[in-house]
Amino acid sequence: MDMYQYEQKFGKGEMHAGFKDRQLRALGIEIISAGVETTSAHLSWCLHLYTYYSEHQAALEKEISKVFGARGAVTQAHKPQTPFLNAFIQEVFRITSVAPMLLKRSADHSGKLMGYDIPAGTTIIPNFHAVHMDPTIWPEPEKFDPYRHIDKEGKFVHSHKIIPFSIGPRSCPGEQLARVEVYIYFAKLLQKYKILPGDQPPHIDGITSVVHFPKPYEFRIKQR
């Protein structure tokens, strides 16, 4: 945004004419919605699925206690030591699809995809939810199973077929920051607090607009 304002003030030529205040406001809204709402939704789902699938709580708590202790710092450098935490977060990315549909794109030239003719100018909307729930890639895709991302040696397996931030040159520029935030915040919450289901029965229903959030749910927090 600093560079945008620099171009507004000092830019010249035909390209400079497009740098309007209206577009700058739109970019500001996009930064807030894409940079805050999506990370918030991912963290909400992490906590929600942690309380719902209680069979995974002991493994997560044991790993976090072993690696970070009660008061240790949580950093990206610890990721190789936390395979199950990584697998749990990746499975949350897969099964929830926080951004199930990407913004519209337009084919800049004609082509053929999986037997279908795609004329130039065709509007294309990528469906990430369909990719993440494809049974030819993920056996029993409706099942929440972090162990599908753990190999026989107990190591975490990163998957390029889970694409919550899109792929290619127009993928989310905030992907690395978002991954860091989700990892550190979620690990720190589990390190410091015992998270328990609330009085209402847990559910896994979501609300989808631009971002896919869990419906309101309850949980109780107890400091460790």
PDB file of C-alpha atoms in Angstrom:
ATOM      1  CA  MET A   1       0.000   0.000   0.000  1.00  0.00           C
ATOM      2  CA  ASP A   2       2.986   2.288   0.588  1.00  0.00           C
ATOM      3  CA  MET A   3       4.127   1.598  -2.970  1.00  0.00           C
ATOM      4  CA  TYR A   4       0.614   2.263  -4.234  1.00  0.00           C
ATOM      5  CA  GLN A   5       0.573   5.683  -2.569  1.00  0.00           C
ATOM      6  CA  TYR A   6       4.076   6.381  -3.856  1.00  0.00           C
ATOM      7  CA  GLU A   7       2.853   5.666  -7.378  1.00  0.00           C
ATOM      8  CA  GLN A   8      -0.140   7.973  -6.812  1.00  0.00           C
ATOM      9  CA  LYS A   9       2.139  10.805  -5.804  1.00  0.00           C
ATOM     10  CA  PHE A  10       5.086  10.393  -8.155  1.00  0.00           C
ATOM     11  CA  GLY A  11       3.951   8.059 -10.954  1.00  0.00           C
ATOM     12  CA  LYS A  12       3.653   9.137 -14.559  1.00  0.00           C
ATOM     13  CA  GLY A  13       2.301   7.748 -17.802  1.00  0.00           C
ATOM     14  CA  GLU A  14      -0.726   5.758 -18.871  1.00  0.00           C
ATOM     15  CA  MET A  15      -0.421   3.123 -16.136  1.00  0.00           C
ATOM     16  CA  HIS A  16      -0.364   5.803 -13.431  1.00  0.00           C
ATOM     17  CA  ALA A  17      -3.916   6.860 -14.327  1.00  0.00           C
ATOM     18  CA  GLY A  18      -5.335   3.682 -12.756  1.00  0.00           C
ATOM     19  CA  PHE A  19      -4.042   4.391  -9.236  1.00  0.00           C
ATOM     20  CA  LYS A  20      -7.218   5.913  -7.744  1.00  0.00           C
ATOM     21  CA  ASP A  21      -8.283   6.380  -4.110  1.00  0.00           C
ATOM     22  CA  ARG A  22     -11.305   4.169  -4.776  1.00  0.00           C
ATOM     23  CA  GLN A  23      -9.051   1.276  -5.731  1.00  0.00           C
ATOM     24  CA  LEU A  24      -6.833   1.928  -2.698  1.00  0.00           C
ATOM     25  CA  ARG A  25      -9.863   1.615  -0.390  1.00  0.00           C
ATOM     26  CA  ALA A  26     -10.828  -1.637  -2.113  1.00  0.00           C
ATOM     27  CA  LEU A  27      -7.322  -2.988  -1.530  1.00  0.00           C
ATOM     28  CA  GLY A  28      -7.568  -2.044   2.148  1.00  0.00           C
ATOM     29  CA  ILE A  29     -10.818  -3.991   2.487  1.00  0.00           C
ATOM     30  CA  GLU A  30      -9.230  -6.993   0.754  1.00  0.00           C
ATOM     31  CA  ILE A  31      -6.246  -6.942   3.124  1.00  0.00           C
ATOM     32  CA  ILE A  32      -8.560  -6.995   6.150  1.00  0.00           C
ATOM     33  CA  SER A  33     -10.906  -9.669   4.813  1.00  0.00           C
ATOM     34  CA  ALA A  34      -8.233 -11.915   3.306  1.00  0.00           C
ATOM     35  CA  GLY A  35      -5.543 -11.332   5.918  1.00  0.00           C
ATOM     36  CA  VAL A  36      -7.655 -11.444   9.069  1.00  0.00           C
ATOM     37  CA  GLU A  37     -10.910 -13.293   8.390  1.00  0.00           C
ATOM     38  CA  THR A  38      -9.299 -16.376   6.867  1.00  0.00           C
ATOM     39  CA  THR A  39      -6.756 -16.826   9.673  1.00  0.00           C
ATOM     40  CA  SER A  40      -9.474 -16.280  12.252  1.00  0.00           C
ATOM     41  CA  ALA A  41     -11.621 -18.915  10.550  1.00  0.00           C
ATOM     42  CA  HIS A  42      -8.761 -21.421  10.440  1.00  0.00           C
ATOM     43  CA  LEU A  43      -8.075 -20.959  14.153  1.00  0.00           C
ATOM     44  CA  SER A  44     -11.781 -21.253  14.952  1.00  0.00           C
ATOM     45  CA  TRP A  45     -11.929 -24.533  13.065  1.00  0.00           C
ATOM     46  CA  CYS A  46      -8.758 -25.823  14.768  1.00  0.00           C
ATOM     47  CA  LEU A  47     -10.288 -25.249  18.217  1.00  0.00           C
ATOM     48  CA  HIS A  48     -13.685 -26.506  17.112  1.00  0.00           C
ATOM     49  CA  LEU A  49     -12.393 -29.774  15.653  1.00  0.00           C
ATOM     50  CA  TYR A  50     -10.051 -30.219  18.615  1.00  0.00           C
ATOM     51  CA  THR A  51     -13.029 -30.255  20.974  1.00  0.00           C
ATOM     52  CA  TYR A  52     -15.225 -32.292  18.607  1.00  0.00           C
ATOM     53  CA  TYR A  53     -12.729 -35.054  17.836  1.00  0.00           C
ATOM     54  CA  SER A  54     -11.616 -35.690  21.385  1.00  0.00           C
ATOM     55  CA  GLU A  55      -9.741 -38.849  20.400  1.00  0.00           C
ATOM     56  CA  HIS A  56      -6.914 -36.666  19.060  1.00  0.00           C
ATOM     57  CA  GLN A  57      -6.524 -34.446  22.116  1.00  0.00           C
ATOM     58  CA  ALA A  58      -4.149 -36.692  24.062  1.00  0.00           C
ATOM     59  CA  ALA A  59      -1.715 -37.008  21.137  1.00  0.00           C
ATOM     60  CA  LEU A  60      -1.659 -33.257  20.575  1.00  0.00           C
ATOM     61  CA  GLU A  61      -1.224 -32.421  24.252  1.00  0.00           C
ATOM     62  CA  LYS A  62       1.540 -34.992  24.702  1.00  0.00           C
ATOM     63  CA  GLU A  63       3.500 -33.691  21.715  1.00  0.00           C
ATOM     64  CA  ILE A  64       3.125 -30.040  22.698  1.00  0.00           C
ATOM     65  CA  SER A  65       4.131 -30.748  26.290  1.00  0.00           C
ATOM     66  CA  LYS A  66       7.198 -32.689  25.144  1.00  0.00           C
ATOM     67  CA  VAL A  67       8.406 -30.105  22.620  1.00  0.00           C
ATOM     68  CA  PHE A  68       7.468 -26.800  24.273  1.00  0.00           C
ATOM     69  CA  GLY A  69       7.079 -27.644  27.928  1.00  0.00           C
ATOM     70  CA  ALA A  70       4.847 -25.513  30.142  1.00  0.00           C
ATOM     71  CA  ARG A  71       6.442 -22.152  29.382  1.00  0.00           C
ATOM     72  CA  GLY A  72       8.686 -22.631  26.361  1.00  0.00           C
ATOM     73  CA  ALA A  73       8.513 -20.397  23.306  1.00  0.00           C
ATOM     74  CA  VAL A  74       6.635 -21.646  20.263  1.00  0.00           C
ATOM     75  CA  THR A  75       8.396 -20.889  16.981  1.00  0.00           C
ATOM     76  CA  GLN A  76       8.461 -22.099  13.390  1.00  0.00           C
ATOM     77  CA  ALA A  77      11.800 -23.766  14.142  1.00  0.00           C
ATOM     78  CA  HIS A  78       9.917 -26.375  16.172  1.00  0.00           C
ATOM     79  CA  LYS A  79       7.781 -27.607  13.272  1.00  0.00           C
ATOM     80  CA  PRO A  80       9.987 -30.634  12.436  1.00  0.00           C
ATOM     81  CA  GLN A  81       9.510 -31.758  16.050  1.00  0.00           C
ATOM     82  CA  THR A  82       5.695 -31.569  15.956  1.00  0.00           C
ATOM     83  CA  PRO A  83       4.535 -33.953  13.193  1.00  0.00           C
ATOM     84  CA  PHE A  84       1.105 -34.611  14.682  1.00  0.00           C
ATOM     85  CA  LEU A  85       0.370 -30.907  15.269  1.00  0.00           C
ATOM     86  CA  ASN A  86       1.342 -30.226  11.641  1.00  0.00           C
ATOM     87  CA  ALA A  87      -0.843 -33.118  10.463  1.00  0.00           C
ATOM     88  CA  PHE A  88      -3.817 -31.945  12.529  1.00  0.00           C
ATOM     89  CA  ILE A  89      -3.597 -28.415  11.106  1.00  0.00           C
ATOM     90  CA  GLN A  90      -3.194 -29.700   7.547  1.00  0.00           C
ATOM     91  CA  GLU A  91      -6.254 -31.931   7.959  1.00  0.00           C
ATOM     92  CA  VAL A  92      -8.193 -28.890   9.227  1.00  0.00           C
ATOM     93  CA  PHE A  93      -7.105 -27.026   6.086  1.00  0.00           C
ATOM     94  CA  ARG A  94      -8.319 -29.935   3.964  1.00  0.00           C
ATOM     95  CA  ILE A  95     -11.680 -30.769   5.484  1.00  0.00           C
ATOM     96  CA  THR A  96     -12.911 -27.236   6.212  1.00  0.00           C
ATOM     97  CA  SER A  97     -11.876 -25.379   3.019  1.00  0.00           C
ATOM     98  CA  VAL A  98     -12.112 -21.932   4.624  1.00  0.00           C
ATOM     99  CA  ALA A  99     -12.173 -20.361   1.163  1.00  0.00           C
ATOM    100  CA  PRO A 100     -14.126 -23.045  -0.756  1.00  0.00           C
ATOM    101  CA  MET A 101     -14.437 -20.987  -3.950  1.00  0.00           C
ATOM    102  CA  LEU A 102     -11.786 -18.642  -5.303  1.00  0.00           C
ATOM    103  CA  LEU A 103     -12.501 -15.322  -6.962  1.00  0.00           C
ATOM    104  CA  LYS A 104     -13.526 -15.451 -10.590  1.00  0.00           C
ATOM    105  CA  ARG A 105     -10.866 -15.802 -13.259  1.00  0.00           C
ATOM    106  CA  SER A 106     -11.018 -15.455 -17.036  1.00  0.00           C
ATOM    107  CA  ALA A 107      -9.325 -17.746 -19.569  1.00  0.00           C
ATOM    108  CA  ASP A 108      -6.913 -15.613 -21.595  1.00  0.00           C
ATOM    109  CA  HIS A 109      -6.810 -18.166 -24.430  1.00  0.00           C
ATOM    110  CA  SER A 110      -8.788 -21.155 -25.659  1.00  0.00           C
ATOM    111  CA  GLY A 111      -7.826 -24.641 -24.512  1.00  0.00           C
ATOM    112  CA  LYS A 112      -9.036 -28.087 -23.521  1.00  0.00           C
ATOM    113  CA  LEU A 113      -9.248 -29.411 -19.948  1.00  0.00           C
ATOM    114  CA  MET A 114     -10.219 -33.016 -19.136  1.00  0.00           C
ATOM    115  CA  GLY A 115     -12.056 -33.278 -22.452  1.00  0.00           C
ATOM    116  CA  TYR A 116     -13.890 -29.955 -22.128  1.00  0.00           C
ATOM    117  CA  ASP A 117     -13.358 -27.053 -24.530  1.00  0.00           C
ATOM    118  CA  ILE A 118     -12.610 -23.796 -22.684  1.00  0.00           C
ATOM    119  CA  PRO A 119     -13.052 -20.808 -25.042  1.00  0.00           C
ATOM    120  CA  ALA A 120     -11.026 -17.670 -24.443  1.00  0.00           C
ATOM    121  CA  GLY A 121     -12.847 -15.305 -22.101  1.00  0.00           C
ATOM    122  CA  THR A 122     -14.639 -18.085 -20.201  1.00  0.00           C
ATOM    123  CA  THR A 123     -15.288 -17.253 -16.549  1.00  0.00           C
ATOM    124  CA  ILE A 124     -13.579 -19.822 -14.304  1.00  0.00           C
ATOM    125  CA  ILE A 125     -14.250 -20.311 -10.578  1.00  0.00           C
ATOM    126  CA  PRO A 126     -11.863 -22.798  -8.923  1.00  0.00           C
ATOM    127  CA  ASN A 127     -13.593 -25.155  -6.476  1.00  0.00           C
ATOM    128  CA  PHE A 128     -11.106 -25.941  -3.694  1.00  0.00           C
ATOM    129  CA  HIS A 129     -13.711 -27.840  -1.682  1.00  0.00           C
ATOM    130  CA  ALA A 130     -14.041 -30.362  -4.527  1.00  0.00           C
ATOM    131  CA  VAL A 131     -10.254 -30.820  -4.643  1.00  0.00           C
ATOM    132  CA  HIS A 132     -10.044 -31.389  -0.890  1.00  0.00           C
ATOM    133  CA  MET A 133     -12.941 -33.863  -0.896  1.00  0.00           C
ATOM    134  CA  ASP A 134     -11.941 -35.823  -4.001  1.00  0.00           C
ATOM    135  CA  PRO A 135     -12.195 -39.540  -3.062  1.00  0.00           C
ATOM    136  CA  THR A 136      -9.609 -40.477  -5.714  1.00  0.00           C
ATOM    137  CA  ILE A 137      -7.056 -38.465  -3.730  1.00  0.00           C
ATOM    138  CA  TRP A 138      -8.394 -38.789  -0.173  1.00  0.00           C
ATOM    139  CA  PRO A 139      -9.911 -42.132   0.880  1.00  0.00           C
ATOM    140  CA  GLU A 140     -13.039 -41.484   2.951  1.00  0.00           C
ATOM    141  CA  PRO A 141     -12.763 -37.715   2.420  1.00  0.00           C
ATOM    142  CA  GLU A 142     -15.580 -36.927   4.872  1.00  0.00           C
ATOM    143  CA  LYS A 143     -13.543 -38.504   7.690  1.00  0.00           C
ATOM    144  CA  PHE A 144     -11.353 -36.187   9.770  1.00  0.00           C
ATOM    145  CA  ASP A 145      -8.089 -38.122  10.007  1.00  0.00           C
ATOM    146  CA  PRO A 146      -4.785 -36.322  10.760  1.00  0.00           C
ATOM    147  CA  TYR A 147      -2.951 -39.640  10.457  1.00  0.00           C
ATOM    148  CA  ARG A 148      -3.405 -39.561   6.688  1.00  0.00           C
ATOM    149  CA  HIS A 149      -0.600 -36.955   6.774  1.00  0.00           C
ATOM    150  CA  ILE A 150       1.807 -39.082   8.843  1.00  0.00           C
ATOM    151  CA  ASP A 151       4.118 -41.593   7.148  1.00  0.00           C
ATOM    152  CA  LYS A 152       5.213 -45.001   8.441  1.00  0.00           C
ATOM    153  CA  GLU A 153       8.186 -43.417  10.212  1.00  0.00           C
ATOM    154  CA  GLY A 154       5.948 -41.018  12.125  1.00  0.00           C
ATOM    155  CA  LYS A 155       7.002 -37.991  10.077  1.00  0.00           C
ATOM    156  CA  PHE A 156       4.682 -35.298   8.770  1.00  0.00           C
ATOM    157  CA  VAL A 157       3.983 -35.390   5.029  1.00  0.00           C
ATOM    158  CA  HIS A 158       3.247 -32.005   3.502  1.00  0.00           C
ATOM    159  CA  SER A 159       0.711 -32.260   0.676  1.00  0.00           C
ATOM    160  CA  HIS A 160       0.665 -30.015  -2.380  1.00  0.00           C
ATOM    161  CA  LYS A 161      -2.858 -31.293  -3.049  1.00  0.00           C
ATOM    162  CA  ILE A 162      -4.227 -29.306  -0.116  1.00  0.00           C
ATOM    163  CA  ILE A 163      -4.482 -25.781  -1.477  1.00  0.00           C
ATOM    164  CA  PRO A 164      -6.385 -23.506   0.945  1.00  0.00           C
ATOM    165  CA  PHE A 165      -4.336 -20.542  -0.294  1.00  0.00           C
ATOM    166  CA  SER A 166      -4.648 -21.406  -4.006  1.00  0.00           C
ATOM    167  CA  ILE A 167      -1.659 -22.217  -6.226  1.00  0.00           C
ATOM    168  CA  GLY A 168       0.352 -20.588  -8.974  1.00  0.00           C
ATOM    169  CA  PRO A 169       1.370 -16.968  -9.507  1.00  0.00           C
ATOM    170  CA  ARG A 170      -1.941 -15.663  -8.122  1.00  0.00           C
ATOM    171  CA  SER A 171      -1.876 -17.661  -4.907  1.00  0.00           C
ATOM    172  CA  CYS A 172      -2.441 -15.831  -1.627  1.00  0.00           C
ATOM    173  CA  PRO A 173       0.548 -13.539  -0.926  1.00  0.00           C
ATOM    174  CA  GLY A 174      -0.127 -13.909   2.805  1.00  0.00           C
ATOM    175  CA  GLU A 175       0.106 -17.709   2.833  1.00  0.00           C
ATOM    176  CA  GLN A 176       3.406 -17.952   4.728  1.00  0.00           C
ATOM    177  CA  LEU A 177       2.263 -15.477   7.380  1.00  0.00           C
ATOM    178  CA  ALA A 178      -1.082 -17.239   7.792  1.00  0.00           C
ATOM    179  CA  ARG A 179       0.588 -20.631   8.227  1.00  0.00           C
ATOM    180  CA  VAL A 180       2.914 -19.195  10.879  1.00  0.00           C
ATOM    181  CA  GLU A 181       0.026 -17.553  12.727  1.00  0.00           C
ATOM    182  CA  VAL A 182      -2.162 -20.665  12.791  1.00  0.00           C
ATOM    183  CA  TYR A 183       0.711 -22.892  13.945  1.00  0.00           C
ATOM    184  CA  ILE A 184       1.952 -20.596  16.721  1.00  0.00           C
ATOM    185  CA  TYR A 185      -1.442 -19.440  18.019  1.00  0.00           C
ATOM    186  CA  PHE A 186      -2.979 -22.923  18.077  1.00  0.00           C
ATOM    187  CA  ALA A 187       0.073 -24.495  19.720  1.00  0.00           C
ATOM    188  CA  LYS A 188       0.279 -21.714  22.292  1.00  0.00           C
ATOM    189  CA  LEU A 189      -3.406 -22.060  23.213  1.00  0.00           C
ATOM    190  CA  LEU A 190      -3.030 -25.798  23.774  1.00  0.00           C
ATOM    191  CA  GLN A 191       0.190 -25.243  25.725  1.00  0.00           C
ATOM    192  CA  LYS A 192      -1.363 -22.754  28.141  1.00  0.00           C
ATOM    193  CA  TYR A 193      -4.973 -23.957  28.407  1.00  0.00           C
ATOM    194  CA  LYS A 194      -7.002 -27.106  28.748  1.00  0.00           C
ATOM    195  CA  ILE A 195      -9.825 -26.724  26.228  1.00  0.00           C
ATOM    196  CA  LEU A 196     -12.992 -28.667  27.007  1.00  0.00           C
ATOM    197  CA  PRO A 197     -16.406 -28.964  25.323  1.00  0.00           C
ATOM    198  CA  GLY A 198     -19.119 -26.605  26.527  1.00  0.00           C
ATOM    199  CA  ASP A 199     -22.543 -27.470  27.876  1.00  0.00           C
ATOM    200  CA  GLN A 200     -24.083 -27.729  24.407  1.00  0.00           C
ATOM    201  CA  PRO A 201     -23.378 -30.848  22.318  1.00  0.00           C
ATOM    202  CA  PRO A 202     -20.530 -30.144  19.858  1.00  0.00           C
ATOM    203  CA  HIS A 203     -21.203 -30.017  16.127  1.00  0.00           C
ATOM    204  CA  ILE A 204     -19.183 -29.507  12.969  1.00  0.00           C
ATOM    205  CA  ASP A 205     -21.627 -27.411  10.967  1.00  0.00           C
ATOM    206  CA  GLY A 206     -20.335 -24.363   9.143  1.00  0.00           C
ATOM    207  CA  ILE A 207     -21.554 -21.109   7.646  1.00  0.00           C
ATOM    208  CA  THR A 208     -20.278 -20.228   4.189  1.00  0.00           C
ATOM    209  CA  SER A 209     -20.181 -16.756   2.696  1.00  0.00           C
ATOM    210  CA  VAL A 210     -16.868 -15.602   1.275  1.00  0.00           C
ATOM    211  CA  VAL A 211     -15.177 -17.427   4.169  1.00  0.00           C
ATOM    212  CA  HIS A 212     -16.321 -20.736   5.683  1.00  0.00           C
ATOM    213  CA  PHE A 213     -16.681 -20.326   9.468  1.00  0.00           C
ATOM    214  CA  PRO A 214     -17.966 -22.825  12.027  1.00  0.00           C
ATOM    215  CA  LYS A 215     -21.401 -22.086  13.388  1.00  0.00           C
ATOM    216  CA  PRO A 216     -21.351 -20.732  16.968  1.00  0.00           C
ATOM    217  CA  TYR A 217     -20.151 -23.356  19.407  1.00  0.00           C
ATOM    218  CA  GLU A 218     -19.199 -23.564  23.069  1.00  0.00           C
ATOM    219  CA  PHE A 219     -16.077 -24.675  24.861  1.00  0.00           C
ATOM    220  CA  ARG A 220     -14.585 -24.126  28.300  1.00  0.00           C
ATOM    221  CA  ILE A 221     -11.032 -23.019  29.022  1.00  0.00           C
ATOM    222  CA  LYS A 222      -9.036 -24.038  32.058  1.00  0.00           C
ATOM    223  CA  GLN A 223      -5.535 -22.679  32.633  1.00  0.00           C
ATOM    224  CA  ARG A 224      -2.900 -25.388  32.939  1.00  0.00           C
TER     225      ARG A 224
END
